[in-house]
Amino acid sequence: MKIAELLAGKKNGEQVVIDGLSIPVAALKALEKEGYQHAKVFKDNRTFACWGDACSACFTEESLRERTRSK
């Protein structure tokens, strides 16, 4: 799925729920700003894989929350 589509109509402070994972909109916006364009949820281990043209990473639900707290 595209991160831009997940963010459509959402504001900071809101959450996006994808297959049971609750991701802060602010975290998704930060990922998009860093160049990530796509995302996939792996429900079995509750991780969130993201990638773009020049980047890729895998995050847990908690690690995405931490990214928003540290800023």
Tab-separated table of N, CA, C and O in Angstrom:
chain	number	residue	atom	x	y	z
A	1	MET	N	0.835	-1.168	0.000
A	1	MET	CA	0.000	0.000	0.000
A	1	MET	C	0.884	1.236	0.000
A	1	MET	O	2.018	1.191	0.457
A	2	LYS	N	0.354	2.311	-0.501
A	2	LYS	CA	1.113	3.556	-0.556
A	2	LYS	C	0.894	4.360	0.720
A	2	LYS	O	-0.223	4.493	1.204
A	3	ILE	N	1.974	4.892	1.254
A	3	ILE	CA	1.903	5.689	2.476
A	3	ILE	C	1.045	6.924	2.247
A	3	ILE	O	0.251	7.302	3.107
A	4	ALA	N	1.156	7.542	1.078
A	4	ALA	CA	0.351	8.730	0.767
A	4	ALA	C	-1.141	8.423	0.867
A	4	ALA	O	-1.921	9.249	1.351
A	5	GLU	N	-1.543	7.232	0.448
A	5	GLU	CA	-2.958	6.845	0.529
A	5	GLU	C	-3.383	6.641	1.982
A	5	GLU	O	-4.521	6.957	2.347
A	6	LEU	N	-2.493	6.108	2.814
A	6	LEU	CA	-2.800	5.925	4.235
A	6	LEU	C	-2.990	7.270	4.928
A	6	LEU	O	-3.775	7.388	5.868
A	7	LEU	N	-2.271	8.286	4.459
A	7	LEU	CA	-2.313	9.606	5.082
A	7	LEU	C	-3.453	10.485	4.577
A	7	LEU	O	-3.747	11.504	5.193
A	8	ALA	N	-4.089	10.096	3.494
A	8	ALA	CA	-5.131	10.932	2.884
A	8	ALA	C	-6.220	11.286	3.903
A	8	ALA	O	-6.835	10.414	4.508
A	9	GLY	N	-6.389	12.576	4.116
A	9	GLY	CA	-7.429	13.072	5.009
A	9	GLY	C	-7.124	12.963	6.488
A	9	GLY	O	-7.981	13.250	7.323
A	10	LYS	N	-5.924	12.542	6.838
A	10	LYS	CA	-5.553	12.358	8.248
A	10	LYS	C	-4.746	13.539	8.754
A	10	LYS	O	-4.059	14.201	8.000
A	11	LYS	N	-4.832	13.789	10.054
A	11	LYS	CA	-4.099	14.874	10.701
A	11	LYS	C	-3.186	14.301	11.774
A	11	LYS	O	-3.445	13.226	12.312
A	12	ASN	N	-2.127	15.067	12.121
A	12	ASN	CA	-1.260	14.666	13.229
A	12	ASN	C	-2.119	14.475	14.472
A	12	ASN	O	-3.094	15.185	14.674
A	13	GLY	N	-1.753	13.536	15.289
A	13	GLY	CA	-2.531	13.222	16.485
A	13	GLY	C	-3.485	12.069	16.260
A	13	GLY	O	-3.968	11.468	17.205
A	14	GLU	N	-3.763	11.748	14.997
A	14	GLU	CA	-4.630	10.622	14.675
A	14	GLU	C	-3.791	9.353	14.518
A	14	GLU	O	-2.563	9.414	14.428
A	15	GLN	N	-4.475	8.233	14.472
A	15	GLN	CA	-3.846	6.929	14.265
A	15	GLN	C	-4.412	6.311	12.992
A	15	GLN	O	-5.566	6.539	12.647
A	16	VAL	N	-3.603	5.521	12.315
A	16	VAL	CA	-4.047	4.719	11.192
A	16	VAL	C	-3.946	3.270	11.645
A	16	VAL	O	-2.888	2.840	12.115
A	17	VAL	N	-5.033	2.519	11.547
A	17	VAL	CA	-5.024	1.114	11.940
A	17	VAL	C	-4.972	0.265	10.673
A	17	VAL	O	-5.842	0.369	9.811
A	18	ILE	N	-3.922	-0.551	10.596
A	18	ILE	CA	-3.710	-1.416	9.444
A	18	ILE	C	-3.536	-2.839	9.952
A	18	ILE	O	-2.571	-3.125	10.660
A	19	ASP	N	-4.468	-3.699	9.621
A	19	ASP	CA	-4.397	-5.103	10.045
A	19	ASP	C	-4.108	-5.251	11.532
A	19	ASP	O	-3.289	-6.069	11.951
A	20	GLY	N	-4.715	-4.412	12.343
A	20	GLY	CA	-4.569	-4.507	13.785
A	20	GLY	C	-3.413	-3.714	14.368
A	20	GLY	O	-3.299	-3.595	15.575
A	21	LEU	N	-2.532	-3.167	13.527
A	21	LEU	CA	-1.428	-2.329	14.013
A	21	LEU	C	-1.860	-0.874	13.973
A	21	LEU	O	-2.349	-0.396	12.960
A	22	SER	N	-1.675	-0.185	15.062
A	22	SER	CA	-2.040	1.220	15.169
A	22	SER	C	-0.789	2.067	14.985
A	22	SER	O	0.123	2.025	15.803
A	23	ILE	N	-0.764	2.839	13.908
A	23	ILE	CA	0.409	3.630	13.555
A	23	ILE	C	0.049	5.113	13.643
A	23	ILE	O	-0.931	5.555	13.038
A	24	PRO	N	0.836	5.914	14.363
A	24	PRO	CA	0.565	7.346	14.436
A	24	PRO	C	0.745	8.017	13.061
A	24	PRO	O	1.702	7.726	12.339
A	25	VAL	N	-0.163	8.905	12.721
A	25	VAL	CA	-0.071	9.645	11.466
A	25	VAL	C	1.249	10.412	11.402
A	25	VAL	O	1.895	10.459	10.352
A	26	ALA	N	1.669	10.980	12.523
A	26	ALA	CA	2.932	11.731	12.550
A	26	ALA	C	4.107	10.839	12.143
A	26	ALA	O	5.024	11.291	11.455
A	27	ALA	N	4.089	9.587	12.547
A	27	ALA	CA	5.167	8.659	12.175
A	27	ALA	C	5.145	8.377	10.681
A	27	ALA	O	6.199	8.346	10.032
A	28	LEU	N	3.964	8.190	10.131
A	28	LEU	CA	3.858	7.943	8.689
A	28	LEU	C	4.305	9.168	7.891
A	28	LEU	O	4.976	9.035	6.871
A	29	LYS	N	3.950	10.356	8.367
A	29	LYS	CA	4.382	11.582	7.686
A	29	LYS	C	5.903	11.706	7.730
A	29	LYS	O	6.526	12.114	6.745
A	30	ALA	N	6.506	11.353	8.851
A	30	ALA	CA	7.963	11.409	8.970
A	30	ALA	C	8.614	10.407	8.015
A	30	ALA	O	9.621	10.726	7.367
A	31	LEU	N	8.040	9.212	7.911
A	31	LEU	CA	8.583	8.212	6.991
A	31	LEU	C	8.491	8.707	5.553
A	31	LEU	O	9.443	8.573	4.777
A	32	GLU	N	7.366	9.292	5.217
A	32	GLU	CA	7.180	9.805	3.865
A	32	GLU	C	8.201	10.907	3.564
A	32	GLU	O	8.787	10.948	2.482
A	33	LYS	N	8.442	11.766	4.532
A	33	LYS	CA	9.415	12.845	4.374
A	33	LYS	C	10.832	12.296	4.173
A	33	LYS	O	11.653	12.891	3.481
A	34	GLU	N	11.124	11.136	4.784
A	34	GLU	CA	12.438	10.502	4.649
A	34	GLU	C	12.594	9.740	3.336
A	34	GLU	O	13.661	9.202	3.060
A	35	GLY	N	11.525	9.662	2.543
A	35	GLY	CA	11.614	9.017	1.236
A	35	GLY	C	10.908	7.685	1.109
A	35	GLY	O	10.916	7.074	0.042
A	36	TYR	N	10.301	7.210	2.183
A	36	TYR	CA	9.550	5.962	2.109
A	36	TYR	C	8.233	6.215	1.390
A	36	TYR	O	7.564	7.212	1.656
A	37	GLN	N	7.874	5.320	0.467
A	37	GLN	CA	6.670	5.505	-0.333
A	37	GLN	C	5.643	4.397	-0.142
A	37	GLN	O	4.453	4.631	-0.349
A	38	HIS	N	6.102	3.217	0.207
A	38	HIS	CA	5.224	2.049	0.293
A	38	HIS	C	5.349	1.388	1.659
A	38	HIS	O	6.379	1.520	2.321
A	39	ALA	N	4.321	0.651	2.027
A	39	ALA	CA	4.339	-0.048	3.314
A	39	ALA	C	3.599	-1.371	3.204
A	39	ALA	O	2.679	-1.515	2.401
A	40	LYS	N	4.028	-2.309	4.020
A	40	LYS	CA	3.360	-3.607	4.103
A	40	LYS	C	3.391	-4.058	5.559
A	40	LYS	O	4.420	-3.944	6.223
A	41	VAL	N	2.272	-4.564	6.040
A	41	VAL	CA	2.173	-5.066	7.410
A	41	VAL	C	2.350	-6.576	7.400
A	41	VAL	O	1.767	-7.272	6.565
A	42	PHE	N	3.161	-7.071	8.323
A	42	PHE	CA	3.317	-8.499	8.533
A	42	PHE	C	2.668	-8.815	9.874
A	42	PHE	O	3.243	-8.554	10.937
A	43	LYS	N	1.445	-9.337	9.818
A	43	LYS	CA	0.657	-9.554	11.039
A	43	LYS	C	1.281	-10.589	11.964
A	43	LYS	O	1.176	-10.472	13.172
A	44	ASP	N	1.948	-11.605	11.408
A	44	ASP	CA	2.475	-12.689	12.241
A	44	ASP	C	3.509	-12.206	13.253
A	44	ASP	O	3.568	-12.692	14.372
A	45	ASN	N	4.337	-11.218	12.880
A	45	ASN	CA	5.318	-10.700	13.836
A	45	ASN	C	5.094	-9.221	14.158
A	45	ASN	O	5.957	-8.582	14.761
A	46	ARG	N	3.952	-8.690	13.720
A	46	ARG	CA	3.527	-7.322	14.026
A	46	ARG	C	4.593	-6.286	13.650
A	46	ARG	O	4.960	-5.440	14.449
A	47	THR	N	5.079	-6.400	12.412
A	47	THR	CA	6.047	-5.434	11.910
A	47	THR	C	5.486	-4.723	10.689
A	47	THR	O	4.527	-5.180	10.059
A	48	PHE	N	6.123	-3.618	10.369
A	48	PHE	CA	5.673	-2.723	9.323
A	48	PHE	C	6.876	-2.474	8.416
A	48	PHE	O	7.831	-1.806	8.828
A	49	ALA	N	6.879	-3.046	7.215
A	49	ALA	CA	7.983	-2.864	6.272
A	49	ALA	C	7.688	-1.666	5.387
A	49	ALA	O	6.567	-1.502	4.900
A	50	CYS	N	8.689	-0.807	5.196
A	50	CYS	CA	8.539	0.402	4.376
A	50	CYS	C	9.678	0.462	3.381
A	50	CYS	O	10.787	0.062	3.681
A	51	TRP	N	9.397	1.017	2.202
A	51	TRP	CA	10.451	1.178	1.211
A	51	TRP	C	10.120	2.324	0.273
A	51	TRP	O	8.980	2.737	0.135
A	52	GLY	N	11.167	2.834	-0.340
A	52	GLY	CA	11.076	3.899	-1.334
A	52	GLY	C	12.111	3.631	-2.405
A	52	GLY	O	12.666	2.534	-2.480
A	53	ASP	N	12.387	4.637	-3.206
A	53	ASP	CA	13.352	4.455	-4.293
A	53	ASP	C	14.758	4.161	-3.785
A	53	ASP	O	15.494	3.399	-4.397
A	54	ALA	N	15.147	4.776	-2.663
A	54	ALA	CA	16.523	4.632	-2.181
A	54	ALA	C	16.597	4.208	-0.718
A	54	ALA	O	17.622	4.387	-0.068
A	55	CYS	N	15.515	3.647	-0.184
A	55	CYS	CA	15.528	3.268	1.226
A	55	CYS	C	14.568	2.111	1.487
A	55	CYS	O	13.601	1.919	0.756
A	56	SER	N	14.854	1.354	2.522
A	56	SER	CA	13.945	0.312	2.990
A	56	SER	C	14.254	0.033	4.458
A	56	SER	O	15.390	0.173	4.898
A	57	ALA	N	13.213	-0.323	5.201
A	57	ALA	CA	13.381	-0.615	6.626
A	57	ALA	C	12.164	-1.368	7.129
A	57	ALA	O	11.114	-1.369	6.493
A	58	CYS	N	12.349	-1.984	8.270
A	58	CYS	CA	11.253	-2.692	8.922
A	58	CYS	C	11.143	-2.157	10.348
A	58	CYS	O	12.156	-2.028	11.038
A	59	PHE	N	9.926	-1.841	10.764
A	59	PHE	CA	9.690	-1.240	12.070
A	59	PHE	C	8.660	-2.050	12.841
A	59	PHE	O	7.763	-2.643	12.249
A	60	THR	N	8.769	-2.033	14.153
A	60	THR	CA	7.695	-2.556	14.990
A	60	THR	C	6.744	-1.410	15.275
A	60	THR	O	7.075	-0.235	15.077
A	61	GLU	N	5.586	-1.746	15.765
A	61	GLU	CA	4.600	-0.737	16.139
A	61	GLU	C	5.206	0.219	17.174
A	61	GLU	O	5.074	1.443	17.073
A	62	GLU	N	5.915	-0.341	18.143
A	62	GLU	CA	6.521	0.473	19.201
A	62	GLU	C	7.649	1.357	18.663
A	62	GLU	O	7.801	2.513	19.073
A	63	SER	N	8.454	0.839	17.742
A	63	SER	CA	9.553	1.657	17.218
A	63	SER	C	9.019	2.860	16.435
A	63	SER	O	9.617	3.933	16.465
A	64	LEU	N	7.886	2.710	15.769
A	64	LEU	CA	7.283	3.850	15.084
A	64	LEU	C	6.769	4.875	16.080
A	64	LEU	O	6.903	6.079	15.872
A	65	ARG	N	6.207	4.408	17.183
A	65	ARG	CA	5.740	5.325	18.227
A	65	ARG	C	6.925	6.080	18.827
A	65	ARG	O	6.843	7.275	19.103
A	66	GLU	N	8.027	5.385	19.041
A	66	GLU	CA	9.227	6.014	19.591
A	66	GLU	C	9.757	7.108	18.679
A	66	GLU	O	10.233	8.131	19.143
A	67	ARG	N	9.666	6.904	17.382
A	67	ARG	CA	10.135	7.902	16.424
A	67	ARG	C	9.375	9.214	16.583
A	67	ARG	O	9.928	10.274	16.398
A	68	THR	N	8.096	9.140	16.920
A	68	THR	CA	7.312	10.359	17.085
A	68	THR	C	7.593	11.015	18.432
A	68	THR	O	7.511	12.227	18.571
A	69	ARG	N	7.941	10.239	19.454
A	69	ARG	CA	8.242	10.786	20.777
A	69	ARG	C	9.584	11.505	20.799
A	69	ARG	O	9.757	12.465	21.530
A	70	SER	N	10.527	11.018	20.022
A	70	SER	CA	11.869	11.580	20.064
A	70	SER	C	11.995	12.904	19.325
A	70	SER	O	13.005	13.556	19.401
A	71	LYS	N	10.981	13.302	18.595
A	71	LYS	CA	11.055	14.554	17.810
A	71	LYS	C	10.363	15.673	18.493
A	71	LYS	O	9.616	15.629	19.334
